[in-house]
Amino acid sequence: MRAVIDTSSLLALVRYYLPFDNNKSLRKYIKKLIDTGEIIILDKVYEESKYTSKGIILTELNFLKDKQFKTNDILPNPKFFNQLENQFCYGSQRNRLDASEFELAKKKYLNSADAKLLLYCMRDKDSLELDLPILVTEETKAENDNKLFKKLPEICSILEIGHCSLPLLFRDYLKISISKYLTE
């Protein structure tokens, strides 16, 4: 099992779990999973984390500095471009933009952590590999606040990429009881 984690899940880990990790056992376990490649942090997620909640993620998880997966070589194929234009965006929002504005928005999205997370998960999708990555996000499928592109869970469903939230990752994939790590 490989889990690729977005910024919202890292923030949830830091805000809602680590404050109760008095003996640092959960932190050590997460670090071990990152060291062994079972949890993957993309460079774009790391960069985004610098500017999220005053950098609390990188302050609390300082071991992430040299653990990022580089995404320079993860490029979209023509099918992904087509889906980006026709399935991943909201038509009503797209219709408000002229062609050049839409191209600029697409370029910005393709360089975002969200796009790189999706592309990372898709790169092994056509192989016979049994260890396909799971995208971990705290986002829901609810409307995206008048943004052009849909949220990660909705796009994951379109692309048939496995996805879950942090609590489900702990329970269903890692098979751990979080209370074991959050002791007095």
mmCIF file of C-alpha atoms in Angstrom:
data_model
loop_
_atom_site.group_PDB
_atom_site.id
_atom_site.type_symbol
_atom_site.label_atom_id
_atom_site.label_comp_id
_atom_site.label_asym_id
_atom_site.label_seq_id
_atom_site.Cartn_x
_atom_site.Cartn_y
_atom_site.Cartn_z
ATOM 1 C CA MET A 1 0.000 0.000 0.000
ATOM 2 C CA ARG A 2 1.198 3.462 -0.908
ATOM 3 C CA ALA A 3 -0.638 6.560 0.198
ATOM 4 C CA VAL A 4 -0.008 9.935 -1.380
ATOM 5 C CA ILE A 5 -1.176 12.671 0.979
ATOM 6 C CA ASP A 6 -2.464 16.157 0.206
ATOM 7 C CA THR A 7 -1.962 19.309 2.252
ATOM 8 C CA SER A 8 -5.388 19.176 3.907
ATOM 9 C CA SER A 9 -4.628 15.740 5.372
ATOM 10 C CA LEU A 10 -1.200 16.808 6.605
ATOM 11 C CA LEU A 11 -2.841 19.810 8.248
ATOM 12 C CA ALA A 12 -5.456 17.553 9.883
ATOM 13 C CA LEU A 13 -2.688 15.279 11.150
ATOM 14 C CA VAL A 14 -0.835 18.217 12.691
ATOM 15 C CA ARG A 15 -3.919 19.952 14.120
ATOM 16 C CA TYR A 16 -6.080 17.084 15.331
ATOM 17 C CA TYR A 17 -3.817 14.107 16.013
ATOM 18 C CA LEU A 18 -0.282 15.183 16.903
ATOM 19 C CA PRO A 19 -1.293 17.492 19.790
ATOM 20 C CA PHE A 20 -2.464 14.350 21.626
ATOM 21 C CA ASP A 21 0.604 12.304 20.702
ATOM 22 C CA ASN A 22 2.268 12.842 24.077
ATOM 23 C CA ASN A 23 4.939 10.171 23.732
ATOM 24 C CA LYS A 24 5.618 10.952 20.039
ATOM 25 C CA SER A 25 4.767 7.392 18.964
ATOM 26 C CA LEU A 26 2.347 8.455 16.202
ATOM 27 C CA ARG A 27 4.888 10.967 14.879
ATOM 28 C CA LYS A 28 7.559 8.227 14.808
ATOM 29 C CA TYR A 29 5.178 5.827 13.062
ATOM 30 C CA ILE A 30 4.283 8.409 10.389
ATOM 31 C CA LYS A 31 7.982 9.183 9.887
ATOM 32 C CA LYS A 32 8.699 5.456 9.455
ATOM 33 C CA LEU A 33 5.916 5.153 6.854
ATOM 34 C CA ILE A 34 7.349 8.112 4.949
ATOM 35 C CA ASP A 35 10.900 6.726 5.193
ATOM 36 C CA THR A 36 9.772 3.362 3.786
ATOM 37 C CA GLY A 37 7.737 4.946 0.971
ATOM 38 C CA GLU A 38 4.361 3.774 2.241
ATOM 39 C CA ILE A 39 3.355 7.421 2.628
ATOM 40 C CA ILE A 40 4.472 9.759 -0.131
ATOM 41 C CA ILE A 41 4.762 13.519 0.091
ATOM 42 C CA LEU A 42 5.021 15.246 -3.283
ATOM 43 C CA ASP A 43 7.220 18.316 -3.667
ATOM 44 C CA LYS A 44 4.183 20.399 -4.639
ATOM 45 C CA VAL A 45 2.413 19.402 -1.412
ATOM 46 C CA TYR A 46 5.551 20.319 0.539
ATOM 47 C CA GLU A 47 5.660 23.734 -1.165
ATOM 48 C CA GLU A 48 1.958 24.316 -0.505
ATOM 49 C CA SER A 49 2.514 23.367 3.146
ATOM 50 C CA LYS A 50 4.943 26.259 3.567
ATOM 51 C CA TYR A 51 2.090 28.715 3.111
ATOM 52 C CA THR A 52 -0.691 26.855 4.925
ATOM 53 C CA SER A 53 -1.524 27.971 8.478
ATOM 54 C CA LYS A 54 1.770 29.812 8.880
ATOM 55 C CA GLY A 55 3.815 26.747 7.971
ATOM 56 C CA ILE A 56 2.640 24.675 10.945
ATOM 57 C CA ILE A 57 2.910 21.437 8.951
ATOM 58 C CA LEU A 58 6.619 21.867 8.273
ATOM 59 C CA THR A 59 7.256 23.067 11.811
ATOM 60 C CA GLU A 60 5.620 19.983 13.316
ATOM 61 C CA LEU A 61 6.827 17.524 10.663
ATOM 62 C CA ASN A 62 10.325 18.913 10.140
ATOM 63 C CA PHE A 63 11.538 15.528 8.857
ATOM 64 C CA LEU A 64 9.634 16.168 5.587
ATOM 65 C CA LYS A 65 12.346 18.501 4.315
ATOM 66 C CA ASP A 66 14.316 15.804 2.489
ATOM 67 C CA LYS A 67 11.492 13.315 1.941
ATOM 68 C CA GLN A 68 9.668 14.837 -1.019
ATOM 69 C CA PHE A 69 8.955 13.020 -4.247
ATOM 70 C CA LYS A 70 9.932 15.223 -7.194
ATOM 71 C CA THR A 71 7.143 15.801 -9.706
ATOM 72 C CA ASN A 72 9.040 17.498 -12.550
ATOM 73 C CA ASP A 73 8.777 14.386 -14.718
ATOM 74 C CA ILE A 74 5.104 13.669 -14.019
ATOM 75 C CA LEU A 75 3.384 15.051 -17.089
ATOM 76 C CA PRO A 76 -0.214 14.778 -18.281
ATOM 77 C CA ASN A 77 -1.065 12.714 -21.331
ATOM 78 C CA PRO A 78 -3.487 13.936 -24.036
ATOM 79 C CA LYS A 79 -6.397 12.084 -22.416
ATOM 80 C CA PHE A 80 -5.803 13.937 -19.135
ATOM 81 C CA PHE A 81 -5.816 17.283 -20.988
ATOM 82 C CA ASN A 82 -9.133 16.361 -22.598
ATOM 83 C CA GLN A 83 -10.612 15.329 -19.249
ATOM 84 C CA LEU A 84 -9.312 18.509 -17.644
ATOM 85 C CA GLU A 85 -11.187 20.584 -20.204
ATOM 86 C CA ASN A 86 -14.375 18.530 -20.311
ATOM 87 C CA GLN A 87 -14.841 16.603 -17.056
ATOM 88 C CA PHE A 88 -12.756 18.164 -14.295
ATOM 89 C CA CYS A 89 -14.103 21.686 -14.562
ATOM 90 C CA TYR A 90 -17.523 23.126 -13.909
ATOM 91 C CA GLY A 91 -19.128 24.207 -17.190
ATOM 92 C CA SER A 92 -20.809 27.241 -15.648
ATOM 93 C CA GLN A 93 -17.491 28.520 -14.335
ATOM 94 C CA ARG A 94 -15.688 27.738 -17.586
ATOM 95 C CA ASN A 95 -18.285 29.669 -19.590
ATOM 96 C CA ARG A 96 -17.423 32.802 -17.616
ATOM 97 C CA LEU A 97 -13.860 32.750 -18.945
ATOM 98 C CA ASP A 98 -12.585 33.602 -22.386
ATOM 99 C CA ALA A 99 -10.187 31.193 -24.124
ATOM 100 C CA SER A 100 -6.981 32.831 -22.880
ATOM 101 C CA GLU A 101 -8.234 33.012 -19.279
ATOM 102 C CA PHE A 102 -9.178 29.340 -19.411
ATOM 103 C CA GLU A 103 -5.766 28.379 -20.816
ATOM 104 C CA LEU A 104 -4.080 30.315 -18.017
ATOM 105 C CA ALA A 105 -6.295 28.625 -15.403
ATOM 106 C CA LYS A 106 -5.504 25.187 -16.889
ATOM 107 C CA LYS A 107 -1.781 25.894 -16.820
ATOM 108 C CA LYS A 108 -1.993 27.028 -13.195
ATOM 109 C CA TYR A 109 -4.008 23.933 -12.238
ATOM 110 C CA LEU A 110 -1.604 21.567 -14.023
ATOM 111 C CA ASN A 111 1.214 23.018 -11.926
ATOM 112 C CA SER A 112 -0.753 22.672 -8.670
ATOM 113 C CA ALA A 113 -0.403 20.063 -5.940
ATOM 114 C CA ASP A 114 -3.881 18.705 -6.792
ATOM 115 C CA ALA A 115 -2.965 17.967 -10.411
ATOM 116 C CA LYS A 116 0.370 16.407 -9.447
ATOM 117 C CA LEU A 117 -1.364 14.186 -6.870
ATOM 118 C CA LEU A 118 -3.777 12.952 -9.550
ATOM 119 C CA LEU A 119 -1.022 12.436 -12.115
ATOM 120 C CA TYR A 120 1.121 10.565 -9.594
ATOM 121 C CA CYS A 121 -1.758 8.189 -8.875
ATOM 122 C CA MET A 122 -2.499 7.717 -12.574
ATOM 123 C CA ARG A 123 1.030 6.900 -13.701
ATOM 124 C CA ASP A 124 0.821 3.282 -12.430
ATOM 125 C CA LYS A 125 -2.897 2.841 -13.110
ATOM 126 C CA ASP A 126 -2.517 0.869 -16.345
ATOM 127 C CA SER A 127 0.089 -1.524 -14.968
ATOM 128 C CA LEU A 128 -0.635 -4.863 -13.372
ATOM 129 C CA GLU A 129 0.880 -3.543 -10.176
ATOM 130 C CA LEU A 130 -1.120 -4.495 -7.116
ATOM 131 C CA ASP A 131 0.303 -1.616 -5.103
ATOM 132 C CA LEU A 132 -1.633 1.249 -6.668
ATOM 133 C CA PRO A 133 -1.434 4.463 -4.649
ATOM 134 C CA ILE A 134 -4.347 5.802 -2.643
ATOM 135 C CA LEU A 135 -4.909 9.539 -2.559
ATOM 136 C CA VAL A 136 -5.535 10.794 0.982
ATOM 137 C CA THR A 137 -7.492 14.035 1.288
ATOM 138 C CA GLU A 138 -9.845 15.661 3.753
ATOM 139 C CA GLU A 139 -11.784 17.292 0.917
ATOM 140 C CA THR A 140 -15.335 16.184 0.206
ATOM 141 C CA LYS A 141 -17.277 16.029 -3.056
ATOM 142 C CA ALA A 142 -19.326 19.087 -2.069
ATOM 143 C CA GLU A 143 -19.336 22.141 -4.348
ATOM 144 C CA ASN A 144 -15.989 23.836 -4.773
ATOM 145 C CA ASP A 145 -16.846 27.407 -3.714
ATOM 146 C CA ASN A 146 -17.300 28.709 -7.267
ATOM 147 C CA LYS A 147 -13.859 27.458 -8.296
ATOM 148 C CA LEU A 148 -13.249 26.350 -11.852
ATOM 149 C CA PHE A 149 -12.041 22.814 -11.127
ATOM 150 C CA LYS A 150 -13.744 20.085 -9.134
ATOM 151 C CA LYS A 151 -12.409 18.823 -5.830
ATOM 152 C CA LEU A 152 -10.052 15.860 -5.565
ATOM 153 C CA PRO A 153 -12.599 13.208 -4.461
ATOM 154 C CA GLU A 154 -14.853 13.985 -7.404
ATOM 155 C CA ILE A 155 -11.970 13.849 -9.887
ATOM 156 C CA CYS A 156 -10.678 10.646 -8.240
ATOM 157 C CA SER A 157 -14.086 9.069 -8.830
ATOM 158 C CA ILE A 158 -13.987 10.088 -12.497
ATOM 159 C CA LEU A 159 -10.468 8.661 -12.894
ATOM 160 C CA GLU A 160 -11.209 5.597 -10.746
ATOM 161 C CA ILE A 161 -8.393 6.452 -8.330
ATOM 162 C CA GLY A 162 -8.686 5.098 -4.816
ATOM 163 C CA HIS A 163 -9.079 7.854 -2.244
ATOM 164 C CA CYS A 164 -9.877 8.211 1.433
ATOM 165 C CA SER A 165 -9.639 10.537 4.406
ATOM 166 C CA LEU A 166 -6.958 10.360 7.090
ATOM 167 C CA PRO A 167 -9.162 8.481 9.617
ATOM 168 C CA LEU A 168 -10.022 5.886 6.954
ATOM 169 C CA LEU A 169 -6.347 5.555 6.030
ATOM 170 C CA PHE A 170 -5.549 4.742 9.648
ATOM 171 C CA ARG A 171 -8.460 2.345 10.119
ATOM 172 C CA ASP A 172 -8.896 0.602 6.759
ATOM 173 C CA TYR A 173 -5.464 0.641 5.137
ATOM 174 C CA LEU A 174 -2.912 0.882 7.940
ATOM 175 C CA LYS A 175 -5.145 -1.187 10.244
ATOM 176 C CA ILE A 176 -4.206 0.795 13.329
ATOM 177 C CA SER A 177 -6.240 1.984 16.227
ATOM 178 C CA ILE A 178 -5.324 5.621 16.573
ATOM 179 C CA SER A 179 -6.095 5.515 20.301
ATOM 180 C CA LYS A 180 -3.061 3.243 20.702
ATOM 181 C CA TYR A 181 -0.842 6.154 19.688
ATOM 182 C CA LEU A 182 -2.668 8.868 21.583
ATOM 183 C CA THR A 183 -2.026 7.884 25.168
ATOM 184 C CA GLU A 184 -1.396 9.952 28.238
#
